[in-house]
Coordinates of C-alpha atoms and ligand atoms in Angstrom, one line a residue:
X1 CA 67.9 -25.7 90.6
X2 CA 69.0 -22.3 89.7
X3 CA 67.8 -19.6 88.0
X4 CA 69.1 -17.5 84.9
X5 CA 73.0 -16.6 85.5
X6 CA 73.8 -14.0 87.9
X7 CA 74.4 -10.8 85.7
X8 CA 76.8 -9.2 87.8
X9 CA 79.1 -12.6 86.8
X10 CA 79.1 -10.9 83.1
X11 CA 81.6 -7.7 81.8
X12 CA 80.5 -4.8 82.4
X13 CA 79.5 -4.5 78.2
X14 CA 77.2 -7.6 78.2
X15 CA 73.8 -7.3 76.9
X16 CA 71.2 -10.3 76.7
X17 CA 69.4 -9.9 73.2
X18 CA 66.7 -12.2 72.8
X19 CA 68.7 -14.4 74.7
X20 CA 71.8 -14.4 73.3
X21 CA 75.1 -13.0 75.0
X22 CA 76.6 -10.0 73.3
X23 CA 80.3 -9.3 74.7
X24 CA 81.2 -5.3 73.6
X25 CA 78.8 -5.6 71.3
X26 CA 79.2 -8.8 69.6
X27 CA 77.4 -12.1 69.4
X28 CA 79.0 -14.7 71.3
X29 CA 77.6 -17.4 69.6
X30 CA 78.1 -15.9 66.2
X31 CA 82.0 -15.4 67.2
X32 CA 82.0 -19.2 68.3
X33 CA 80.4 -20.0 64.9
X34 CA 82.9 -18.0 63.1
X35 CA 86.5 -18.6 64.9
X36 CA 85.6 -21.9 66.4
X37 CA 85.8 -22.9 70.4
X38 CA 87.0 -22.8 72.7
X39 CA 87.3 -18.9 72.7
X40 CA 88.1 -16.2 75.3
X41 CA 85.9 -13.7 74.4
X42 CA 86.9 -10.2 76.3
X43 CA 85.6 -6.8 76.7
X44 CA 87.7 -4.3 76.2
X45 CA 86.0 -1.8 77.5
X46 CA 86.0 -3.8 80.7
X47 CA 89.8 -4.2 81.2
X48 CA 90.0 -0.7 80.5
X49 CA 87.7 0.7 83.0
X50 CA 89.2 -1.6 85.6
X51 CA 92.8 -0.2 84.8
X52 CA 91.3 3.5 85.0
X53 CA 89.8 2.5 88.1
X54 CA 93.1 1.2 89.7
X55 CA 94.8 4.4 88.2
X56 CA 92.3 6.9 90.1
X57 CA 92.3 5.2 93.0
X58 CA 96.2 4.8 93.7
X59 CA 97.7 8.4 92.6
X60 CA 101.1 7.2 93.2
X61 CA 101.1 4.3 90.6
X62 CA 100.1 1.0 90.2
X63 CA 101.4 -1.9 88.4
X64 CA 99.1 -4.6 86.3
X65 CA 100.1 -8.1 87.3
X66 CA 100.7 -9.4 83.7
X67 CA 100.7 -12.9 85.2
X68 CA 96.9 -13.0 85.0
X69 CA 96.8 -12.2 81.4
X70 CA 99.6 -11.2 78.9
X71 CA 99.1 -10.5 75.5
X72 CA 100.7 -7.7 73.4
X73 CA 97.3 -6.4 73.5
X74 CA 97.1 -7.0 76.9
X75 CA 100.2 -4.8 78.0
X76 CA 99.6 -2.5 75.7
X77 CA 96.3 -1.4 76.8
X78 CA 97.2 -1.2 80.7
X79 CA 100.4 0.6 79.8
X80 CA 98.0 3.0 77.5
X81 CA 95.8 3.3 80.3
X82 CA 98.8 4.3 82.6
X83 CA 99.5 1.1 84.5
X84 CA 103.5 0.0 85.0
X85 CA 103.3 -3.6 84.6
X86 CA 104.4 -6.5 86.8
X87 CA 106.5 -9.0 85.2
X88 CA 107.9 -12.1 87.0
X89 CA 109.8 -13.8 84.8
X90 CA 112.0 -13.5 81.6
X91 CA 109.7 -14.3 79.2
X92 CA 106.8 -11.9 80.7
X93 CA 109.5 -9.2 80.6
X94 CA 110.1 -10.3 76.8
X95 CA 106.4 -9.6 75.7
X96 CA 106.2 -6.5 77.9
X97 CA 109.2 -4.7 75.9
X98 CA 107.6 -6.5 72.8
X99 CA 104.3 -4.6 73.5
X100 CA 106.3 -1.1 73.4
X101 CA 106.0 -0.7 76.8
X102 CA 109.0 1.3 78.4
X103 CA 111.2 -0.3 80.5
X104 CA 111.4 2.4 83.6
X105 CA 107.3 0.9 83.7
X106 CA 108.2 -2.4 84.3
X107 CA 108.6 -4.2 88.3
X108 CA 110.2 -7.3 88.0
X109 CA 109.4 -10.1 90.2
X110 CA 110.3 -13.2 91.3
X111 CA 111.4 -15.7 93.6
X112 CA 114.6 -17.2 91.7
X113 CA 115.1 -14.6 89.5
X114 CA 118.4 -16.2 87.4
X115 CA 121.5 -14.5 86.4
X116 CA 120.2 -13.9 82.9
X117 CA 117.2 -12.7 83.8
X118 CA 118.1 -9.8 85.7
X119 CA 121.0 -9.0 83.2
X120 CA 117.8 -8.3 81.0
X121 CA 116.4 -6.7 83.7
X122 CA 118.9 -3.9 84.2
X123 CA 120.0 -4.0 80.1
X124 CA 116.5 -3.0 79.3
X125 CA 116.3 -0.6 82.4
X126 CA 113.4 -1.5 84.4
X127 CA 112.2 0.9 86.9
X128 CA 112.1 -1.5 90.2
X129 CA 113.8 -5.2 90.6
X130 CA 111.9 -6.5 93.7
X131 CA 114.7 -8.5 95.5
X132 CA 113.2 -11.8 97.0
X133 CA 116.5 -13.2 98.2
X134 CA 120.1 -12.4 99.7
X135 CA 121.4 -14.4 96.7
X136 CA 119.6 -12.7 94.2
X137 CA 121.1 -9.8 96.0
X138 CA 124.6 -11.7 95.3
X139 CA 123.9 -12.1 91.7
X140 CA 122.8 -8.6 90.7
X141 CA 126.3 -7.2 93.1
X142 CA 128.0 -9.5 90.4
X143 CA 126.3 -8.2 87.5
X144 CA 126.7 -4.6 88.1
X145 CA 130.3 -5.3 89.0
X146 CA 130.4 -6.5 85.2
X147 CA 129.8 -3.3 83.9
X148 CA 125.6 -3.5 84.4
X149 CA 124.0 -0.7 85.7
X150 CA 122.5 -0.4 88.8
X151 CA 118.7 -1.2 89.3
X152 CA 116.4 0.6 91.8
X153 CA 115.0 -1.5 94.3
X154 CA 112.4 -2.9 96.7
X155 CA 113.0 -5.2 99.5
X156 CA 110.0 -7.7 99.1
X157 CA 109.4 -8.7 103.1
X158 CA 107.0 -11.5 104.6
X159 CA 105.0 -9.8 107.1
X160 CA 103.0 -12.8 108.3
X161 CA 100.1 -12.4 108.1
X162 CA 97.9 -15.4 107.2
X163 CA 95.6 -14.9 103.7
X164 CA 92.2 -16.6 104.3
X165 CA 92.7 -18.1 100.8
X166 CA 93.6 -21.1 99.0
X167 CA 96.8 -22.0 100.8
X168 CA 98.5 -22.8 97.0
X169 CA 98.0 -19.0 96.7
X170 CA 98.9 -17.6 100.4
X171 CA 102.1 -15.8 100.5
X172 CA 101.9 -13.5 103.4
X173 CA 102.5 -16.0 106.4
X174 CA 105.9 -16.7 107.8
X175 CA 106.6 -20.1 106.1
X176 CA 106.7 -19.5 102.4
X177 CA 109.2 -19.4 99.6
X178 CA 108.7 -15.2 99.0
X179 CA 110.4 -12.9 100.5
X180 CA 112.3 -11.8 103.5
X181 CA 110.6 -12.4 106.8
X182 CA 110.0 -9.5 109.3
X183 CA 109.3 -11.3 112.6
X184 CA 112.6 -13.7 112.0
X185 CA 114.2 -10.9 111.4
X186 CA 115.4 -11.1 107.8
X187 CA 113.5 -7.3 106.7
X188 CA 115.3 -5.9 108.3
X189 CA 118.6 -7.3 107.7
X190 CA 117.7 -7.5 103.9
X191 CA 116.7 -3.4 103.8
X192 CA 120.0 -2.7 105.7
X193 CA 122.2 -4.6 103.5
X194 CA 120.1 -3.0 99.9
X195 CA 120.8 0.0 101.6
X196 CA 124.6 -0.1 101.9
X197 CA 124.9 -2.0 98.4
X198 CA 126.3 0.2 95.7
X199 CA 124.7 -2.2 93.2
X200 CA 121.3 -1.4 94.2
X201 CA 119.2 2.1 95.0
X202 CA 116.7 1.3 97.9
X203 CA 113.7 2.9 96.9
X204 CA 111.4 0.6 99.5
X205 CA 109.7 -2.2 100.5
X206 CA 107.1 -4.2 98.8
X207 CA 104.6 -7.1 100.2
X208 CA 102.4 -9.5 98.4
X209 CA 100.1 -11.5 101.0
X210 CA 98.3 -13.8 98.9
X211 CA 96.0 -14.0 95.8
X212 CA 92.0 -14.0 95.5
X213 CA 91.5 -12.7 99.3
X214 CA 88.2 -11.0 99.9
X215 CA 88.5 -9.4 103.4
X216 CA 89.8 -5.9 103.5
X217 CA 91.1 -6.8 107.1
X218 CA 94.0 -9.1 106.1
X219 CA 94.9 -6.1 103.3
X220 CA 95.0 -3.5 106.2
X221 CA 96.9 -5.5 108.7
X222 CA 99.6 -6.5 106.3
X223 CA 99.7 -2.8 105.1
X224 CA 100.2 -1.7 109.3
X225 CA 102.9 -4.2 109.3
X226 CA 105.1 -3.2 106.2
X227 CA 104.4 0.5 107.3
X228 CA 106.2 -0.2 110.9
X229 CA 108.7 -2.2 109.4
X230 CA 109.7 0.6 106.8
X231 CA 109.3 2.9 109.2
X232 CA 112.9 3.8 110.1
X233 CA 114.5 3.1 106.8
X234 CA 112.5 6.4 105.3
X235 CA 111.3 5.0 102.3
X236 CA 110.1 6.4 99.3
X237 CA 107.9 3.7 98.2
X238 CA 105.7 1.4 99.8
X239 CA 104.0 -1.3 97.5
X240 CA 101.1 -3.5 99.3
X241 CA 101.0 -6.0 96.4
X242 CA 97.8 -7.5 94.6
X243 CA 95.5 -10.2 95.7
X244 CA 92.3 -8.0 95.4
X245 CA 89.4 -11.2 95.3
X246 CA 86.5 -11.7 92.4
X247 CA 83.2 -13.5 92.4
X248 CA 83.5 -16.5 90.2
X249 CA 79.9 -18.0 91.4
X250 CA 76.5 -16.4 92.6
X251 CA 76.5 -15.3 96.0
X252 CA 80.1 -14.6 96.0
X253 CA 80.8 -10.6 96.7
X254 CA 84.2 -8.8 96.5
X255 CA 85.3 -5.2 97.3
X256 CA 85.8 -2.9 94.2
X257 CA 89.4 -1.4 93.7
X258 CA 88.5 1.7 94.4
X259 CA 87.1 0.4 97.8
X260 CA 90.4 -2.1 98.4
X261 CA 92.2 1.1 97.6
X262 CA 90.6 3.3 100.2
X263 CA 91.6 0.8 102.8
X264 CA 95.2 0.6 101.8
X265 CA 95.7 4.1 101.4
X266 CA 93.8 4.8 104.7
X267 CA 96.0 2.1 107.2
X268 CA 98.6 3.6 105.8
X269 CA 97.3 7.4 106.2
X270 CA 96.8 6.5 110.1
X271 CA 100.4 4.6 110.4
X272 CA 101.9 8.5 109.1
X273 CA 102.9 6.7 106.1
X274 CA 104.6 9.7 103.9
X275 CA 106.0 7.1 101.3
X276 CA 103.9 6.6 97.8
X277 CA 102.1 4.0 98.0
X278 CA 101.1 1.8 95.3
X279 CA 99.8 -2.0 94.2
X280 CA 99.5 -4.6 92.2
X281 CA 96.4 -6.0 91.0
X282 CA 96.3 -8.7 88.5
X283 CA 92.8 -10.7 88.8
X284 CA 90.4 -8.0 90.0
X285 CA 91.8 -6.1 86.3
X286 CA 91.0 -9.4 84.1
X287 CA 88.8 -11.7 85.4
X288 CA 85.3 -10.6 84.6
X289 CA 86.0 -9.1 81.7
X290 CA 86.0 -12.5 79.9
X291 CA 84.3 -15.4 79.5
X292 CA 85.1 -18.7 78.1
X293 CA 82.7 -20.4 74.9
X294 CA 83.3 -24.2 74.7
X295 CA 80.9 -26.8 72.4
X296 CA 79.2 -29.5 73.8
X297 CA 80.4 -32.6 72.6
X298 CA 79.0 -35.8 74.5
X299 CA 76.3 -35.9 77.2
X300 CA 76.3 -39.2 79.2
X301 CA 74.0 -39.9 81.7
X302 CA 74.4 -42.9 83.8
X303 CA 71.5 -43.0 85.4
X304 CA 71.0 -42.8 88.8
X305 CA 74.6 -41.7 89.5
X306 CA 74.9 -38.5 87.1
X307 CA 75.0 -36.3 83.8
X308 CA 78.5 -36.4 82.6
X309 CA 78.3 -33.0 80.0
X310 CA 81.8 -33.0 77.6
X311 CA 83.1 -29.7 76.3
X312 CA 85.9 -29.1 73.6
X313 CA 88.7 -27.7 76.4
X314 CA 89.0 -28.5 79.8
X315 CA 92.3 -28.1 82.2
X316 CA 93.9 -27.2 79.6
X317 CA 92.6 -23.7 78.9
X318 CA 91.6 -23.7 83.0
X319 CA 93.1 -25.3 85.1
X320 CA 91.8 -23.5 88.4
X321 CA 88.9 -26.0 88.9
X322 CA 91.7 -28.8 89.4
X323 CA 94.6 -26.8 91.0
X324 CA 92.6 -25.2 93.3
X325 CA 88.6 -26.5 93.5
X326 CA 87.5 -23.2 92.2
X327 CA 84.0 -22.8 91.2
X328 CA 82.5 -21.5 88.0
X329 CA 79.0 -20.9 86.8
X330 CA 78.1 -22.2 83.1
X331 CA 75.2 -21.3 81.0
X332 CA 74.3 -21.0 77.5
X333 CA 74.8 -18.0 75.8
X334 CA 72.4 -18.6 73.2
X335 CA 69.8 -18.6 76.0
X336 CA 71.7 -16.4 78.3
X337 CA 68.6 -15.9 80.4
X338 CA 67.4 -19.2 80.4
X339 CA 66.5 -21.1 84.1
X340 CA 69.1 -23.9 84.6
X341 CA 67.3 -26.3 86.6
X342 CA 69.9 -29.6 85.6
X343 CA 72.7 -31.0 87.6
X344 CA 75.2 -31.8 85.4
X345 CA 79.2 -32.5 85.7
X346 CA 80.9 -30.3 83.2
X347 CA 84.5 -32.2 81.9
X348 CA 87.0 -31.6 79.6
X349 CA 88.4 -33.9 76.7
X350 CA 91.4 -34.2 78.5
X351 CA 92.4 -38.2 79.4
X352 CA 92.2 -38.2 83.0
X353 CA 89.3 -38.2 85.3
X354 CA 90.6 -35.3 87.4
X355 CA 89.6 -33.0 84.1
X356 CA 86.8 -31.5 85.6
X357 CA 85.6 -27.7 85.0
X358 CA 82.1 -27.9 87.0
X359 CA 81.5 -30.5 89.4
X360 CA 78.1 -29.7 90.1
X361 CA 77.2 -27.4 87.4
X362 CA 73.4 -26.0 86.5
X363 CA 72.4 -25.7 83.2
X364 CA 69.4 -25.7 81.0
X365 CA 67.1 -28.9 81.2
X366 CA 67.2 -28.9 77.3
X367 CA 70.6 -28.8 76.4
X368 CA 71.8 -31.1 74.1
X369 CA 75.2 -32.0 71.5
X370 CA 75.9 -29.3 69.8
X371 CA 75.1 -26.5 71.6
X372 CA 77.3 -23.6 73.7
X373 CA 78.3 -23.8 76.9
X374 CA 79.9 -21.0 78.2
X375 CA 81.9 -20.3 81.8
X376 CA 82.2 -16.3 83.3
X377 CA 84.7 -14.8 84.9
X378 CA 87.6 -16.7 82.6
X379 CA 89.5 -13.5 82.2
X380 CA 92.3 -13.9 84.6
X381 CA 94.6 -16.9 85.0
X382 CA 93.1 -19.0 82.3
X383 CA 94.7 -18.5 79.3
X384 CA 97.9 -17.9 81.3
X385 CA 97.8 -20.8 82.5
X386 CA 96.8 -23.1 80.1
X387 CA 98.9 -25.6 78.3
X388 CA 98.9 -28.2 75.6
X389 CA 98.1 -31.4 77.2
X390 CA 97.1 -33.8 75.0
X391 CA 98.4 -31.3 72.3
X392 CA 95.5 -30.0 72.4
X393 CA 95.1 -26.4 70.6
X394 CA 95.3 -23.2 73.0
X395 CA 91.9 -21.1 72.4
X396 CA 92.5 -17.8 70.8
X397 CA 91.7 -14.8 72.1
X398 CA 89.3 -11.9 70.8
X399 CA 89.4 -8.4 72.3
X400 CA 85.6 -7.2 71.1
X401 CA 84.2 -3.6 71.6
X402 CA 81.8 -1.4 70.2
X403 CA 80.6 -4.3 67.7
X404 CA 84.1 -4.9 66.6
X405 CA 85.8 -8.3 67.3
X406 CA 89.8 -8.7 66.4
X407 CA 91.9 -11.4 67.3
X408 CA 94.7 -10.8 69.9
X409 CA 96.0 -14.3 69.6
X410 CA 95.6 -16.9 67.7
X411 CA 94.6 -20.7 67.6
X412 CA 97.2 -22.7 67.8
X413 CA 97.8 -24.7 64.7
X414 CA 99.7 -28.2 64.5
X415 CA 102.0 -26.8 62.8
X416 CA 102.9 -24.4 66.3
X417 CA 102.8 -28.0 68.2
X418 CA 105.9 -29.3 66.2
X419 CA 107.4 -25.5 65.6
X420 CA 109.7 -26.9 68.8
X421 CA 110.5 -30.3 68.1
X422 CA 113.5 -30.7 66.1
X423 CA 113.8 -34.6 66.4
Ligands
LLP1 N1 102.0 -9.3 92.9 C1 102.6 -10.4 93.2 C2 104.0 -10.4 93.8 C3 102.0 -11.7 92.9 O1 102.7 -12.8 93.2 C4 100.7 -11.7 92.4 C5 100.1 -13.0 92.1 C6 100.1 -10.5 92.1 C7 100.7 -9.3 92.4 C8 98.7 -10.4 91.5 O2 97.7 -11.0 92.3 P1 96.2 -10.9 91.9 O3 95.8 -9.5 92.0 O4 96.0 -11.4 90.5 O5 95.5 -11.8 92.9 N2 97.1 -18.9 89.7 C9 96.3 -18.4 90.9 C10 96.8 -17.1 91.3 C11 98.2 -17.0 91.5 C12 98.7 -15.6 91.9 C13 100.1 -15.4 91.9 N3 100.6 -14.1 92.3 C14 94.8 -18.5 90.6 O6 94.5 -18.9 89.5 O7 94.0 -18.2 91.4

């Protein structure tokens, strides 16, 4: 049994009238009735206080991790809002510069960054390449030696310290793919050699321990570690990453920015850190701002084993459940309020058994074909991640404030499913 859905799961402009969600105003279940689900419905005023948040609270600059959500919209308003935004591949970069945003804005990331990739990089100017690898370092020696110009940099180091996170999503501990590892001695090596390159300007070092971490502590002991480690190389920049943890289900609590920045900034204040120093965040921007509207489809009770509830998405518009046993609430938004005293397991209509979004998920005893179903905290790494499996039709999104709902992307037609396929 549990009771009515946790407000504090909902963006920040969510109101309950007589039941019934309102997202920045609107009527969820009147925007499900008029573009169809599954929908992404977001706040807008809710990604926007989060970037002003993460702008006061880390003078020096911060960076939107676009990997959590990129739209046009998307980049626009965090640019507007006076984030730089974190790209990691070409095709993030591409919709960043298609947004307007300007290139000296943009930190490019990335583990395998290819030759054509960073020759976009430094054509469009971006303001920081963060150099995983000595041979990316090879490749951009060769492309400034073809007449490119030279990108500022930041050494991206592995400062080993564990994430207690998923371990799909930890990236801070010695044996990973990212980075250059301090304690076998590749930092250091790496910094020295950026350094003494005339294909690169060091600005600093940059670490990225992991994704959806909660505890402040594993934040602050990374930070001590890439202070000490910069240390004697002077640098001008120092950026701690993202990784900044939401709650997804009741119970769950995470630190705000403001308070994730406070610790940051203050390791570093006690290490005599007199580099700028500046993050990352991604999730803790996106993820409440949004939730996810799906239809009920099929309800199959088998009885005395379980409720099997279907909806009209699955892993294909979230795929976290799967990839990573992440939990999510569900409720109705037509009875927002509503106790949700039945078990059910909520699936996709995907053709595997392994398309699950809510194993064991609460939801009203009444609820039948037809109606909503709704997840929370959808706004980061959903749509992102989603795909066509099954070629099944990505969700658009709406952007809705102030009563006003407008379409930032799309559905997907069938006509976008064979736009590719030139057989
Ligand atoms: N900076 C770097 C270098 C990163 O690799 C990431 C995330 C971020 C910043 C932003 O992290 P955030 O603040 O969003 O936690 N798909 C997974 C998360 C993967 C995160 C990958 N890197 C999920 O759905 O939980």
């Amino acid at each position: 049994m549990a009771g009515p859905l946790p407000r504090y799961l909902l963006p920040d402009n969510a109101e309950i009238v007589d039941g019934r969600l309102h997202v920045g105003g609107c009527d969820v279940g009147e925007l499900a009735d008029e573009y169809g689900t599954p929908l992404f419905v977001y706040d807008e005023q809710h990604l926007r206080a989060r970037c002003r948040e993460a702008v006061a609270a880390f003078p020096d600059g911060v960076a939107y991790a676009t990997k959590a959500f990129l739209c046009r919209a998307m980049a626009r308003l965090a640019f507007d809002e006076g984030m730089s935004l974190d790209v990691a591949t070409g095709g993030e970069l591409a919709v960043a510069l298609a947004a307007g945003v300007s290139a000296d804005r943009l930190v490019f990331h990335g583990n395998d960054k290819s030759e054509k990739e960073l020759a976009e990089a430094l054509d469009a100017g971006v303001g920081r390449i963060v150099v995983d690898s000595f041979d990316e370092m090879d490749r951009i020696e060769r492309l400034v030696a073809s007449g490119l110009p030279a990108p500022d940099v930041l050494v991206r180091i592995t400062p080993g310290v564990e994430a207690h996170t998923h371990e799909f999503v930890r990236t801070g501990q010695d044996d990973t793919k990212f980075g250059f590892t301090v304690s076998a001695g590749l930092a250091d090596e790496a910094v020295r050699r950026a350094a003494k390159s005339p294909a690169m300007r060091l600005r600093g070092v940059h670490a990225h321990i992991g994704s959806q971490v909660f505890r402040l502590d594993s934040f602050v002991e990374a930070a001590r570690i890439v202070a000490r480690m910069a240390a004697p190389y002077r640098p001008e920049e120092l950026s701690l990453g993202g990784g900044l943890g939401v709650p997804y289900v009741e119970g769950e609590t995470a630190p705000s920015i403001t308070e994730w920045a406070e610790a940051l900034l203050g390791a570093c204040r006690e290490e005599g850190v007199e580099a700028r120093v500046t993050a990352e965040p991604g999730r803790a921007i996106t993820a409440a701002a949004a939730v996810t509207v799906y239809r009920v489809g099929v309800i199959k009770e088998i009885p005395g084993i379980r409720t099997y509830v279907a909806v009209d998405g699955g892993m294909s518009d979230n795929p976290r459940p799967v990839l990573y046993g992440s939990g999510y609430e569900t409720f109705r938004p037509t009875t927002t309020d509503a106790p949700r005293p039945r078990r059910v397991r909520v699936v996709g209509k995907h053709c595997e058994s392994g398309d699950v979004l809510v194993p064991d998920a609460w939801v009203p005893d009444d609820l039948a074909v037809g109606d909503l179903l709704a997840t929370p905290v959808t706004g980061a790494y959903g749509h992102s991640m989603g795909s066509n499996y099954n070629k099944v039709l990505r969700p658009p999104v709406l952007f809705c404030r102030d009563g006003d709902a407008r379409v930032v992307v799309r559905r997907e037609t069938y006509e976008d499913l064979l736009r590719l396929d030139v057989g």
